[in-house]
């Protein structure tokens, strides 16, 4: 038992049986003066029938001493025990874990401060005292209080598991160490526990550091997202301001241009009226001369005819040569400039964000890859939507439609009229080719991608070099590398356009294409480049932003 003060501990020590280590029950005194519980000393002497001695001082007696209960000590011990039990009910926890209770306490049990692997019991501070006083008990193995002490014993040797084998990572006793684990690295539980605690501490520090790094990363991402939101607000504000300014400028330019055209037309009208007036004046002169000529009497007699003609004084009308005089109706060169302006504005807006992409997506078609056209080193997914390059060549028949030397594949279905649109995911790739191709293209030899060879394509190289294979090639300037590419074809108009689906920007357009046969969507994932370009080209469903 434990008490509230050191004084009470000293008092209790005077009433503890040194055999059962508990407060006296029916205390008796033997001739040497030491006191024991009646049952304890009787059991002690019963096990040693040939000799009777004191368990403490070892004084021997020739005959078994007569034992009688010391009523005074019994009464004092009983009162003390009751007082301790009454005080224990309100006492607070002392050293120990609070879950393991003293096995020696009777009544209200106090928390244990140590467990003994020899006694197989847990003791409070008071009941642990003999382990600090009695020499034989000082050798007992004391540990932090634990439950189920039986689990701490070796099932083979019935000895405490107080060692640890680092080879087999298991608890062992001293006999295990000297037998099955003789050649193994054996350490004490305390040493191993300290090592593990150190390792756990290091791991915890590592985990704490990892958490801190990730929390910092979260903060960075949140700050980046906030910056992005602010930039988006600024971009939207700037976009609205610029567009409003541009529209206002165009409207003012329209008014100015209207005035210029109307002024020019008025000038032409005035010039036209002047020319017509002048021509009408000359017509009047000519008519007057014509009337004078009509007055001349033409006689059959030659003499009379000549006399009449010679009697007239007719002067030639003062007229101009109008053969080279014209009114230029083609002076309105603004029409050509406006047409060029429209083309430029449309092209620049498409490069920024094409508002017509939604309309083009209405022409989305279901595109699947044709395994019969795929190069033997290409792997086509079972649904026909993905293609990757494999180092190992497939054993496939060499059909006429199959690409033999280049890593290309066509779609199953071709088109010979109308409009169609499809999208391909290129995320994670450093090299790829996309576009359309004529049905009659060469599939067996070396292939050059250009419109004159029946290919209208763009490609990516080295992860950041985007090119249109227009012959000559055109380097494409984009704000960011596309993750998904949209391809739109207008067969009758002869147009092939490539879009960054995420930004809705037109990256390039082939125009004026002369399609005379069936055309097919064209794909090449390019070589996997030692794993750097392993990602697949994936034909994705079109999300129509309607």
Coordinates of C-alpha atoms in Angstrom, one line a residue:
X1 CA 0.0 0.0 0.0
X2 CA 0.9 3.6 -0.4
X3 CA 0.1 6.5 1.9
X4 CA -0.1 10.2 1.6
X5 CA 3.1 11.1 3.5
X6 CA 6.6 9.7 4.2
X7 CA 5.6 9.4 7.9
X8 CA 2.8 7.1 7.1
X9 CA 5.1 5.0 4.9
X10 CA 7.4 4.5 8.0
X11 CA 4.4 3.5 10.1
X12 CA 3.1 1.0 7.5
X13 CA 6.6 -0.6 7.3
X14 CA 6.3 -1.5 11.0
X15 CA 3.1 -3.5 10.2
X16 CA 4.2 -5.4 7.1
X17 CA 4.7 -9.1 7.1
X18 CA 8.1 -9.8 5.5
X19 CA 6.7 -13.0 4.0
X20 CA 3.5 -11.9 2.3
X21 CA 4.6 -8.2 2.2
X22 CA 1.1 -7.1 3.3
X23 CA -0.2 -5.6 6.5
X24 CA -0.3 -8.2 9.4
X25 CA -3.2 -10.6 9.5
X26 CA -3.3 -12.3 12.9
X27 CA 0.3 -11.1 13.8
X28 CA 2.4 -13.4 16.0
X29 CA 5.8 -12.8 17.6
X30 CA 8.5 -15.5 17.7
X31 CA 11.3 -15.7 20.3
X32 CA 13.8 -13.5 18.3
X33 CA 11.2 -10.7 18.4
X34 CA 10.3 -10.6 14.7
X35 CA 6.6 -10.5 13.8
X36 CA 4.8 -12.4 11.0
X37 CA 1.2 -13.3 10.0
X38 CA 0.2 -16.5 11.7
X39 CA -0.6 -18.3 8.5
X40 CA 2.6 -17.1 6.8
X41 CA 5.0 -18.3 9.5
X42 CA 3.1 -21.6 9.9
X43 CA 3.3 -22.2 6.1
X44 CA 7.0 -21.3 6.2
X45 CA 7.8 -23.7 8.9
X46 CA 5.5 -26.4 7.3
X47 CA 7.8 -26.4 4.2
X48 CA 10.9 -26.7 6.4
X49 CA 9.9 -29.5 8.9
X50 CA 13.5 -30.4 9.9
X51 CA 14.5 -26.9 11.0
X52 CA 12.7 -24.0 12.5
X53 CA 14.3 -20.6 12.0
X54 CA 13.4 -16.9 11.7
X55 CA 12.9 -16.0 8.0
X56 CA 14.6 -12.7 8.6
X57 CA 17.5 -13.1 11.1
X58 CA 17.8 -16.9 10.5
X59 CA 17.9 -17.7 14.3
X60 CA 17.2 -21.4 14.8
X61 CA 15.0 -23.1 17.4
X62 CA 15.3 -26.7 18.6
X63 CA 11.5 -27.0 18.7
X64 CA 8.7 -25.3 17.0
X65 CA 7.8 -22.2 19.0
X66 CA 4.3 -21.8 20.3
X67 CA 2.4 -19.2 18.4
X68 CA -0.2 -16.8 19.8
X69 CA -1.8 -13.8 18.2
X70 CA -0.4 -10.5 19.5
X71 CA -3.6 -8.7 20.1
X72 CA -2.0 -5.3 20.5
X73 CA -0.2 -5.4 17.2
X74 CA -3.3 -7.0 15.6
X75 CA -5.5 -4.1 16.8
X76 CA -3.1 -1.4 15.7
X77 CA -2.5 -3.1 12.3
X78 CA -6.3 -3.4 11.8
X79 CA -6.8 0.3 12.6
X80 CA -3.9 1.3 10.4
X81 CA -5.2 -0.8 7.5
X82 CA -8.6 0.8 7.8
X83 CA -7.2 4.3 7.8
X84 CA -5.1 3.6 4.7
X85 CA -8.1 2.1 2.9
X86 CA -10.2 5.1 3.8
X87 CA -7.6 7.5 2.6
X88 CA -6.8 5.6 -0.5
X89 CA -10.3 6.2 -1.9
X90 CA -9.6 9.9 -2.2
X91 CA -5.9 9.7 -3.0
X92 CA -4.6 10.8 -6.5
X93 CA -2.5 8.7 -8.8
X94 CA 1.2 8.6 -8.1
X95 CA 3.9 7.3 -10.3
X96 CA 2.7 4.7 -12.8
X97 CA 0.5 4.7 -15.8
X98 CA -2.8 4.7 -13.9
X99 CA -4.2 1.6 -15.7
X100 CA -2.1 -1.0 -13.8
X101 CA -3.1 -1.5 -10.2
X102 CA -1.1 -2.8 -7.3
X103 CA -1.6 -6.6 -6.8
X104 CA -0.9 -6.4 -3.1
X105 CA -3.3 -3.7 -2.1
X106 CA -6.5 -4.9 -0.5
X107 CA -9.7 -3.0 -0.8
X108 CA -9.2 0.1 -2.9
X109 CA -6.1 -0.7 -5.0
X110 CA -3.6 2.0 -5.7
X111 CA -1.8 2.5 -9.1
X112 CA 1.3 0.4 -9.5
X113 CA 4.7 2.1 -9.9
X114 CA 6.7 -1.0 -10.9
X115 CA 6.1 -4.6 -12.0
X116 CA 8.4 -7.4 -11.0
X117 CA 9.3 -10.1 -13.5
X118 CA 10.3 -12.4 -10.7
X119 CA 7.4 -12.0 -8.4
X120 CA 5.0 -11.7 -11.3
X121 CA 3.2 -8.9 -9.5
X122 CA 2.8 -5.2 -9.8
X123 CA 3.4 -3.0 -6.7
X124 CA 2.5 0.4 -5.5
X125 CA 5.1 2.6 -3.9
X126 CA 4.5 1.1 -0.4
X127 CA 4.5 -2.5 -1.4
X128 CA 7.5 -2.1 -3.6
X129 CA 9.6 -1.0 -0.5
X130 CA 10.9 -4.6 0.3
X131 CA 12.5 -4.7 -3.2
X132 CA 14.6 -1.8 -2.2
X133 CA 15.4 -3.1 1.3
X134 CA 15.7 -6.9 1.2
X135 CA 19.0 -7.9 -0.5
X136 CA 17.5 -11.0 -2.3
X137 CA 14.6 -8.9 -3.6
X138 CA 16.9 -6.1 -4.8
X139 CA 18.0 -8.5 -7.6
X140 CA 14.5 -8.8 -9.0
X141 CA 13.9 -7.4 -12.4
X142 CA 11.7 -4.3 -12.1
X143 CA 10.0 -2.7 -15.1
X144 CA 7.5 0.0 -15.8
X145 CA 4.1 -1.2 -14.5
X146 CA 2.4 -3.5 -17.1
X147 CA -0.5 -5.8 -17.3
X148 CA -0.4 -9.5 -18.3
X149 CA 3.0 -10.2 -16.9
X150 CA 2.7 -13.8 -18.1
X151 CA 3.3 -12.6 -21.7
X152 CA 6.7 -11.3 -20.5
X153 CA 7.9 -14.9 -19.9
X154 CA 9.6 -17.2 -22.3
X155 CA 7.3 -20.0 -23.1
X156 CA 10.3 -22.3 -23.6
X157 CA 12.4 -21.6 -20.6
X158 CA 10.0 -19.9 -18.2
X159 CA 12.4 -17.0 -17.8
X160 CA 11.8 -13.2 -18.3
X161 CA 12.0 -11.9 -21.8
X162 CA 14.5 -9.2 -21.0
X163 CA 16.6 -9.4 -24.2
X164 CA 16.1 -8.7 -27.9
X165 CA 17.5 -10.6 -30.9
X166 CA 18.3 -8.1 -33.7
X167 CA 18.8 -10.9 -36.2
X168 CA 15.4 -12.6 -35.8
X169 CA 13.7 -9.5 -34.4
X170 CA 12.2 -11.2 -31.4
X171 CA 12.2 -11.1 -27.6
X172 CA 14.4 -13.7 -25.9
X173 CA 15.4 -14.8 -22.4
X174 CA 18.9 -15.4 -21.1
X175 CA 18.6 -19.2 -21.9
X176 CA 17.5 -18.4 -25.4
X177 CA 20.6 -16.2 -25.8
X178 CA 22.8 -19.0 -24.7
X179 CA 21.2 -21.6 -26.9
X180 CA 19.3 -20.9 -30.1
X181 CA 20.5 -17.3 -30.4
X182 CA 24.1 -17.8 -29.4
X183 CA 25.6 -16.4 -32.5
X184 CA 23.0 -13.6 -32.9
X185 CA 23.3 -10.0 -32.0
X186 CA 21.5 -9.8 -28.6
X187 CA 20.9 -6.6 -26.7
X188 CA 18.9 -5.6 -23.7
X189 CA 15.3 -4.5 -24.1
X190 CA 16.2 -1.1 -22.8
X191 CA 19.0 -0.7 -25.4
X192 CA 16.8 -1.9 -28.2
X193 CA 13.9 0.3 -27.0
X194 CA 16.2 3.3 -26.9
X195 CA 17.4 2.6 -30.4
X196 CA 13.8 2.2 -31.6
X197 CA 12.8 5.4 -29.8
X198 CA 15.6 7.2 -31.5
X199 CA 14.6 5.8 -34.9
X200 CA 11.0 6.7 -34.2
X201 CA 12.1 10.1 -33.2
X202 CA 14.0 10.5 -36.4
X203 CA 11.0 9.1 -38.4
X204 CA 8.7 11.5 -36.6
X205 CA 11.1 14.4 -37.3
X206 CA 11.1 13.2 -40.9
X207 CA 7.3 12.9 -41.0
X208 CA 7.0 16.3 -39.3
X209 CA 9.4 17.7 -41.9
X210 CA 7.4 16.1 -44.8
X211 CA 4.2 17.5 -43.3
X212 CA 5.8 20.9 -43.0
X213 CA 7.1 20.8 -46.6
X214 CA 3.7 19.8 -47.8
X215 CA 2.0 22.4 -45.7
X216 CA 4.4 25.0 -47.2
X217 CA 3.6 23.6 -50.7
X218 CA -0.1 23.9 -49.9
X219 CA 0.5 27.5 -48.9
X220 CA 2.5 28.1 -52.1
X221 CA -0.2 26.6 -54.2
X222 CA -2.9 28.6 -52.4
X223 CA -0.8 31.7 -52.9
X224 CA -0.3 30.8 -56.5
X225 CA -4.0 30.2 -56.9
X226 CA -4.7 33.5 -55.4
X227 CA -2.2 35.2 -57.7
X228 CA -3.9 33.3 -60.6
X229 CA -7.3 34.6 -59.4
X230 CA -6.0 38.1 -59.3
X231 CA -4.4 37.7 -62.7
X232 CA -7.7 36.3 -64.0
X233 CA -9.5 39.4 -62.7
X234 CA -7.0 41.7 -64.2
X235 CA -7.1 39.8 -67.5
X236 CA -10.9 39.9 -67.6
X237 CA -10.9 43.6 -66.7
X238 CA -8.1 44.2 -69.3
X239 CA -10.0 42.1 -71.8
X240 CA -13.2 44.1 -71.3
X241 CA -11.3 47.4 -71.4
X242 CA -9.4 46.4 -74.6
X243 CA -12.3 44.9 -76.4
X244 CA -14.5 47.9 -75.5
X245 CA -11.7 50.2 -76.7
X246 CA -11.3 48.3 -79.9
X247 CA -15.0 48.2 -80.6
X248 CA -15.3 51.9 -79.8
X249 CA -12.3 52.6 -82.1
X250 CA -13.8 50.5 -84.8
X251 CA -17.1 52.3 -84.5
X252 CA -15.4 55.6 -84.7
X253 CA -13.3 54.4 -87.6
X254 CA -16.5 53.2 -89.2
X255 CA -18.0 56.7 -88.8
X256 CA -14.9 58.3 -90.2
X257 CA -14.6 55.8 -93.0
X258 CA -18.3 56.3 -93.8
X259 CA -17.6 60.1 -94.0
X260 CA -14.6 59.6 -96.2
X261 CA -16.5 57.3 -98.6
X262 CA -19.5 59.6 -98.7
X263 CA -17.2 62.6 -99.3
X264 CA -15.4 60.7 -102.1
X265 CA -18.7 59.7 -103.6
X266 CA -19.9 63.4 -103.5
X267 CA -16.7 64.4 -105.2
X268 CA -17.3 61.8 -107.9
X269 CA -20.9 62.9 -108.2
X270 CA -19.8 66.5 -108.6
X271 CA -17.2 65.5 -111.2
X272 CA -19.8 63.4 -113.0
X273 CA -22.2 66.3 -113.1
X274 CA -19.5 68.7 -114.4
X275 CA -18.5 66.2 -117.2
X276 CA -22.1 65.6 -118.1
X277 CA -22.8 69.4 -118.2
X278 CA -19.8 70.0 -120.4
X279 CA -20.8 67.2 -122.7
X280 CA -24.4 68.5 -122.9
X281 CA -22.9 72.0 -123.8
X282 CA -20.9 70.5 -126.6
X283 CA -24.0 68.6 -127.8
X284 CA -25.9 71.9 -128.0
X285 CA -23.1 73.4 -130.1
X286 CA -23.1 70.4 -132.4
X287 CA -26.9 70.5 -132.7
X288 CA -26.7 74.2 -133.7
X289 CA -24.2 73.5 -136.4
X290 CA -26.3 70.5 -137.5
X291 CA -29.4 72.8 -137.8
X292 CA -27.3 75.2 -140.0
X293 CA -26.2 72.4 -142.1
X294 CA -29.8 71.2 -142.5
X295 CA -30.7 74.6 -143.9
X296 CA -28.4 74.2 -146.9
X297 CA -30.4 73.3 -150.0
X298 CA -28.7 70.5 -151.8
X299 CA -29.3 70.9 -155.5
X300 CA -28.7 68.4 -158.2
X301 CA -27.1 71.1 -160.2
X302 CA -23.5 71.2 -159.1
X303 CA -23.1 75.0 -159.6
X304 CA -26.2 75.8 -157.5
X305 CA -25.1 73.3 -154.8
X306 CA -21.7 74.8 -154.4
X307 CA -23.1 78.3 -154.4
X308 CA -25.4 77.4 -151.5
X309 CA -22.6 75.7 -149.5
X310 CA -20.2 78.5 -150.1
X311 CA -22.7 81.0 -148.9
X312 CA -22.7 79.5 -145.4
X313 CA -20.3 80.5 -142.8
X314 CA -20.1 77.6 -140.5
X315 CA -17.4 77.3 -137.8
X316 CA -16.4 74.0 -136.3
X317 CA -17.8 73.4 -132.7
X318 CA -15.4 73.8 -129.9
X319 CA -15.4 70.3 -128.5
X320 CA -12.9 68.1 -126.6
X321 CA -11.7 64.6 -127.4
X322 CA -13.5 62.5 -124.8
X323 CA -12.2 59.2 -125.8
X324 CA -9.8 59.0 -122.8
X325 CA -12.1 60.6 -120.3
X326 CA -13.7 58.2 -117.8
X327 CA -15.2 58.4 -114.3
X328 CA -13.2 55.9 -112.1
X329 CA -15.7 53.9 -110.1
X330 CA -12.9 51.7 -108.6
X331 CA -11.4 54.4 -106.4
X332 CA -12.9 52.8 -103.2
X333 CA -9.8 50.9 -102.2
X334 CA -11.1 50.9 -98.7
X335 CA -13.1 47.7 -99.6
X336 CA -9.8 45.8 -100.1
X337 CA -8.4 47.2 -96.9
X338 CA -11.5 46.3 -95.0
X339 CA -11.4 42.8 -96.3
X340 CA -7.8 42.4 -95.3
X341 CA -8.7 43.9 -91.9
X342 CA -11.4 41.4 -91.4
X343 CA -9.1 38.5 -92.3
X344 CA -6.4 39.8 -89.9
X345 CA -8.8 40.4 -87.1
X346 CA -10.4 37.0 -87.5
X347 CA -7.0 35.3 -87.6
X348 CA -5.7 37.1 -84.5
X349 CA -8.9 36.4 -82.5
X350 CA -8.8 32.7 -83.5
X351 CA -5.2 32.6 -82.3
X352 CA -6.3 34.1 -79.0
X353 CA -9.6 32.3 -78.5
X354 CA -11.8 31.2 -81.4
X355 CA -15.5 31.9 -80.7
X356 CA -16.4 29.6 -83.6
X357 CA -14.9 26.5 -81.9
X358 CA -18.2 25.7 -80.2
X359 CA -19.9 25.6 -83.6
X360 CA -17.1 23.3 -85.0
X361 CA -17.6 20.9 -82.1
X362 CA -21.1 20.4 -83.2
X363 CA -19.6 18.4 -86.1
X364 CA -17.8 16.0 -83.7
X365 CA -17.5 12.4 -85.1
X366 CA -16.7 9.1 -83.5
X367 CA -13.1 8.3 -84.6
X368 CA -11.4 4.9 -84.0
X369 CA -8.0 3.7 -85.0
X370 CA -7.6 1.1 -87.7
X371 CA -5.2 -1.7 -86.5
X372 CA -4.8 -2.9 -90.1
X373 CA -3.0 0.4 -90.9
X374 CA -0.8 0.5 -87.8
X375 CA 2.9 0.1 -88.0
X376 CA 3.9 -3.3 -86.3
X377 CA 5.6 -1.5 -83.5
X378 CA 2.4 0.4 -82.5
X379 CA 0.0 -1.0 -80.0
X380 CA -3.7 -0.2 -80.4
X381 CA -6.0 -0.5 -77.4
X382 CA -9.0 -2.9 -77.7
X383 CA -11.5 0.0 -78.0
X384 CA -9.4 1.6 -80.8
X385 CA -9.0 4.9 -78.9
X386 CA -5.3 4.7 -77.8
X387 CA -2.0 4.2 -79.6
X388 CA 1.5 3.7 -78.1
X389 CA 4.9 2.7 -79.4
X390 CA 6.2 -0.7 -78.2
X391 CA 9.8 -1.7 -78.5
X392 CA 8.8 -5.2 -79.4
X393 CA 7.5 -5.7 -82.9
X394 CA 4.1 -7.4 -83.3
X395 CA 3.6 -10.4 -85.5
X396 CA 1.0 -9.0 -87.9
X397 CA 0.3 -9.6 -91.6
X398 CA 1.9 -7.1 -94.0
X399 CA -1.2 -5.8 -95.6
X400 CA -1.1 -3.1 -98.4
X401 CA -2.8 -0.5 -96.2
X402 CA -0.3 -1.0 -93.3
X403 CA 2.5 1.6 -92.6
X404 CA 5.7 -0.4 -92.9
X405 CA 8.6 1.8 -91.8
X406 CA 7.1 4.8 -90.0
X407 CA 5.2 4.8 -86.7
X408 CA 1.8 5.9 -88.2
X409 CA -1.8 4.8 -88.1
X410 CA -5.0 6.0 -89.7
X411 CA -8.6 6.0 -88.5
X412 CA -11.0 3.3 -89.7
X413 CA -13.4 5.7 -91.4
X414 CA -12.6 8.3 -94.0
X415 CA -14.5 11.3 -95.3
X416 CA -15.2 12.6 -98.7
X417 CA -17.6 15.5 -98.0
X418 CA -18.9 17.8 -95.3
X419 CA -17.4 18.9 -92.0
X420 CA -16.0 16.8 -89.2
X421 CA -14.2 17.4 -85.9
X422 CA -12.4 15.2 -83.3
X423 CA -10.1 15.7 -80.3
X424 CA -6.9 13.9 -79.3
X425 CA -5.2 14.0 -75.9
X426 CA -1.4 14.5 -76.2
X427 CA -0.8 15.1 -72.4
X428 CA 2.6 13.8 -71.2
X429 CA 4.1 13.4 -74.7
X430 CA 7.2 15.0 -76.0
X431 CA 6.7 14.0 -79.7
X432 CA 3.6 13.4 -81.8
X433 CA 2.1 13.9 -85.2
X434 CA -1.6 14.7 -85.9
X435 CA -3.7 15.7 -88.9
X436 CA -5.3 14.1 -92.0
X437 CA -4.1 12.2 -95.0
X438 CA -5.3 11.2 -98.4
X439 CA -6.4 7.6 -98.9
X440 CA -3.8 7.2 -101.7
X441 CA -0.7 8.1 -99.6
X442 CA 2.5 6.1 -99.7
X443 CA 2.6 3.7 -96.8
X444 CA 5.6 1.5 -97.5
X445 CA 8.6 3.8 -98.1
X446 CA 10.1 6.9 -96.5
X447 CA 7.3 9.4 -95.9
X448 CA 7.6 13.2 -96.0
X449 CA 4.7 15.0 -94.3
X450 CA 3.5 17.8 -96.6
X451 CA 0.3 18.8 -98.5
X452 CA 1.9 17.9 -101.8
X453 CA 2.4 14.3 -100.6
X454 CA -1.2 14.1 -99.3
X455 CA -0.6 15.1 -95.6
X456 CA -2.0 18.1 -93.7
X457 CA -0.4 17.8 -90.3
X458 CA 1.3 19.4 -87.3
X459 CA 3.8 17.9 -85.0
X460 CA 5.5 18.3 -81.6
X461 CA 9.2 17.7 -81.1
X462 CA 11.4 17.8 -78.0
X463 CA 8.4 18.7 -75.9
X464 CA 8.4 22.4 -77.0
X465 CA 8.8 22.7 -80.7
X466 CA 5.5 22.9 -82.5
X467 CA 5.5 22.9 -86.3
X468 CA 3.0 22.9 -89.1
X469 CA 4.2 20.7 -92.0
X470 CA 3.0 23.1 -94.7
X471 CA 6.0 22.8 -97.0
X472 CA 7.9 24.9 -96.1
X473 CA 7.4 24.2 -92.4
X474 CA 5.9 26.9 -90.2
X475 CA 7.1 27.2 -86.6
X476 CA 4.0 27.7 -84.4
X477 CA 4.1 30.3 -81.6
X478 CA 1.7 29.3 -78.8
X479 CA 1.2 30.6 -75.3
X480 CA 1.5 27.1 -73.9
X481 CA 2.0 23.6 -75.2
X482 CA -1.4 22.0 -75.8
X483 CA -2.6 19.0 -73.7
X484 CA -5.5 18.2 -76.0
X485 CA -5.7 19.0 -79.7
X486 CA -8.9 19.5 -81.7
X487 CA -8.9 18.9 -85.5
X488 CA -11.6 20.5 -87.7
X489 CA -12.0 19.7 -91.4
X490 CA -14.2 21.4 -94.0
X491 CA -13.9 19.2 -97.1
X492 CA -15.7 21.5 -99.5
X493 CA -14.0 24.7 -98.2
X494 CA -10.6 23.0 -98.3
X495 CA -9.7 23.9 -94.7
X496 CA -7.9 21.9 -91.9
X497 CA -7.6 23.7 -88.5
X498 CA -5.8 22.6 -85.3
X499 CA -7.0 23.9 -81.9
X500 CA -5.7 23.9 -78.4
X501 CA -8.9 22.6 -76.8
X502 CA -8.2 24.0 -73.4
X503 CA -7.5 27.5 -74.5
X504 CA -9.8 27.3 -77.6
X505 CA -7.0 28.9 -79.6
X506 CA -6.5 28.1 -83.2
X507 CA -2.8 27.0 -83.6
X508 CA -2.8 26.7 -87.4
X509 CA -5.0 26.4 -90.4
X510 CA -4.4 24.9 -93.8
X511 CA -6.6 26.7 -96.3
X512 CA -7.3 26.3 -100.0
X513 CA -6.7 22.5 -99.8
X514 CA -7.7 20.7 -103.0
X515 CA -9.4 17.5 -101.7
X516 CA -10.2 15.2 -104.5
X517 CA -10.4 11.8 -102.7
X518 CA -11.3 10.3 -99.4
X519 CA -9.3 11.7 -96.4
X520 CA -8.6 10.0 -93.1
X521 CA -7.6 11.2 -89.6
X522 CA -3.8 10.6 -89.2
X523 CA -1.9 9.8 -86.0
X524 CA 1.7 9.0 -84.9
X525 CA 2.7 8.7 -81.2
X526 CA 6.4 8.7 -82.3
X527 CA 9.0 6.5 -80.6
X528 CA 8.8 6.1 -76.9
X529 CA 12.4 7.6 -76.6
X530 CA 13.5 5.3 -73.7
X531 CA 10.4 6.0 -71.7
X532 CA 10.4 9.8 -72.1
X533 CA 7.5 9.6 -74.6
X534 CA 5.6 6.6 -73.3
X535 CA 2.2 8.4 -72.9
X536 CA -0.4 7.3 -75.4
X537 CA -2.2 9.4 -78.0
X538 CA -5.8 9.1 -76.8
X539 CA -8.9 9.9 -78.9
X540 CA -11.3 11.5 -76.4
X541 CA -15.0 12.2 -76.5
X542 CA -15.8 15.8 -77.4
X543 CA -17.4 17.9 -74.7
X544 CA -19.6 20.2 -76.6
X545 CA -19.6 23.6 -75.0
X546 CA -23.1 24.5 -76.1

